[in-house]
XYZ file of N, CA and C in Angstrom:
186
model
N 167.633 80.673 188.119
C 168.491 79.677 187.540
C 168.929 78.670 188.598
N 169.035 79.249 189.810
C 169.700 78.062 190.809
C 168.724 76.984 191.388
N 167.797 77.890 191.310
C 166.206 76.929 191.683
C 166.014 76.082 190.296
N 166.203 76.222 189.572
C 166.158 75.557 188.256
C 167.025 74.005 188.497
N 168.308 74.368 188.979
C 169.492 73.655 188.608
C 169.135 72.651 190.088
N 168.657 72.930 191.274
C 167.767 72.201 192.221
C 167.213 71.578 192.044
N 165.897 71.915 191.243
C 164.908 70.734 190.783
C 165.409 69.913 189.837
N 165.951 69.851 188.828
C 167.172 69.156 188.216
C 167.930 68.089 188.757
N 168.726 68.480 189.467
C 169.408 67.826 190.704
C 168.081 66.383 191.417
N 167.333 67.182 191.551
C 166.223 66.619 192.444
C 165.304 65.542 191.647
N 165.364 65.737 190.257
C 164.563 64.970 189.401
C 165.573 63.528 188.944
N 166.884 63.601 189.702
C 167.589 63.008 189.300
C 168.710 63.160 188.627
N 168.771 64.178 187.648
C 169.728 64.630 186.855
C 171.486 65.178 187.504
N 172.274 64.598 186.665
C 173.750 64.925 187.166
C 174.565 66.374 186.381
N 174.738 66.777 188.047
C 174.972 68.189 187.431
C 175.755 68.612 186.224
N 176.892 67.466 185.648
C 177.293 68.168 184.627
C 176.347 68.154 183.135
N 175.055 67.064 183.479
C 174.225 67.766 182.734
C 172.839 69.077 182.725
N 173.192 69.549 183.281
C 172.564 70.556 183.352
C 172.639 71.777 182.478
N 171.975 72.140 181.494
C 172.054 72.952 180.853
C 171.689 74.566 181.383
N 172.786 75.193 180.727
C 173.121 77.009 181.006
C 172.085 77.477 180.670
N 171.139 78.127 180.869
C 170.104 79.274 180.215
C 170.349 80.481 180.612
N 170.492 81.228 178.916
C 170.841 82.671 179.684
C 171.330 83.098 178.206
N 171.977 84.431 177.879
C 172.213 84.831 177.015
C 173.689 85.093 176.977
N 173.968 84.893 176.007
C 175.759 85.050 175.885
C 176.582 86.440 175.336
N 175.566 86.981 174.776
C 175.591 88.585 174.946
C 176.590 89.538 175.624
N 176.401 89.429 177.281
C 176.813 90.105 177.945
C 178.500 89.340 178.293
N 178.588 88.011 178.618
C 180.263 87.349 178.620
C 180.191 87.882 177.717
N 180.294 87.708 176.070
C 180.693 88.399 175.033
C 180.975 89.653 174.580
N 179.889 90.579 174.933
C 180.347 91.704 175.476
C 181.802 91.989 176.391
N 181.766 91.406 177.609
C 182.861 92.140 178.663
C 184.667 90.994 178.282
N 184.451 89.956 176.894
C 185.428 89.041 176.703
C 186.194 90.555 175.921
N 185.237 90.818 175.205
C 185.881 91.887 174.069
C 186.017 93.023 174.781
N 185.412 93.610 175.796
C 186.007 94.686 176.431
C 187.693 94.624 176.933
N 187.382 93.547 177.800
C 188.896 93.035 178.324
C 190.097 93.055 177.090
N 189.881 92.538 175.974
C 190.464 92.071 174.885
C 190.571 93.551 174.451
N 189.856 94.435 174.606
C 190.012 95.963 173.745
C 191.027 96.912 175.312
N 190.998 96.656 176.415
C 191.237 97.257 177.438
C 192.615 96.677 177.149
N 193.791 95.641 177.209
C 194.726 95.344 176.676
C 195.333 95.766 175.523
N 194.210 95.642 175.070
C 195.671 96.166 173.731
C 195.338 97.789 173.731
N 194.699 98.540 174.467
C 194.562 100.017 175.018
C 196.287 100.097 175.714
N 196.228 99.332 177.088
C 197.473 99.408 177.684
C 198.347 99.343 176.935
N 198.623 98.194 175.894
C 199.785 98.009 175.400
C 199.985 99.196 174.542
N 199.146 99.158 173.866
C 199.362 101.021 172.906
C 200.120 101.858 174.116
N 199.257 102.135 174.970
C 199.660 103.481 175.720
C 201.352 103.260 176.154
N 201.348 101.954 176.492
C 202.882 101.488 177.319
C 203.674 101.762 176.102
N 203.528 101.334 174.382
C 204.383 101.627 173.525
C 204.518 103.363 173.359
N 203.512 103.934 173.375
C 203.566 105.120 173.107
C 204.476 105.778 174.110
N 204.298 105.572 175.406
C 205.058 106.249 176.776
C 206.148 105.686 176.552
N 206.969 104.620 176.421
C 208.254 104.654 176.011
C 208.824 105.055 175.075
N 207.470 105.542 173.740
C 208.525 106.145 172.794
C 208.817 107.535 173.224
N 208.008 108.307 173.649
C 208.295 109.792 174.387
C 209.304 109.853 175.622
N 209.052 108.624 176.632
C 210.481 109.119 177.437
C 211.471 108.837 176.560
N 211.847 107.542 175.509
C 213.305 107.799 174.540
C 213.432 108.819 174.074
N 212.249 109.606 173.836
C 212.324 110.648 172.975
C 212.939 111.978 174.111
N 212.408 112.462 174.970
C 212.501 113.259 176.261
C 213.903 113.059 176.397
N 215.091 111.516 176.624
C 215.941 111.259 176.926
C 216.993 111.992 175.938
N 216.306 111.415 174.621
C 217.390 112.360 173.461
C 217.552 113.662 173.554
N 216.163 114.378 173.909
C 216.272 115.810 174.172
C 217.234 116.724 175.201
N 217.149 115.788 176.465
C 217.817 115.942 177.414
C 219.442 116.205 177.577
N 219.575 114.765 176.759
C 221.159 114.437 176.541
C 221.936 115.517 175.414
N 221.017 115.930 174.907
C 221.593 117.102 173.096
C 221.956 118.449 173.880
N 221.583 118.826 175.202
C 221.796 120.101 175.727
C 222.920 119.971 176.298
């Protein structure tokens, strides 16, 4: 691809026209991983504060 974007360059062409080749697949893939890895955390972070409130009530009743 970079040798691509060289001869390009070289034929005259300005880099912001240069067209991407490649498959979008894999960004798409790791956009939605990220996007699924977040709202993982946020679950877990809601869940762990509901058990230490919960732990706290237990604590305090003895």
């Amino acid at each position: 691809m970079f040798v691509e974007a060289q001869e390009a360059v070289q034929l005259g062409a300005d880099e912001g026209d240069l067209a991407v080749s490649g498959s979008l697949v894999l960004p798409l893939v790791f956009a939605a991983g990220m996007i699924a890895l977040c709202f993982w955390a946020l679950w877990m972070r809601r869940r762990s504060l509901e058990r230490l409130h919960w732990m706290r009530q237990a604590l305090q009743q003895k």
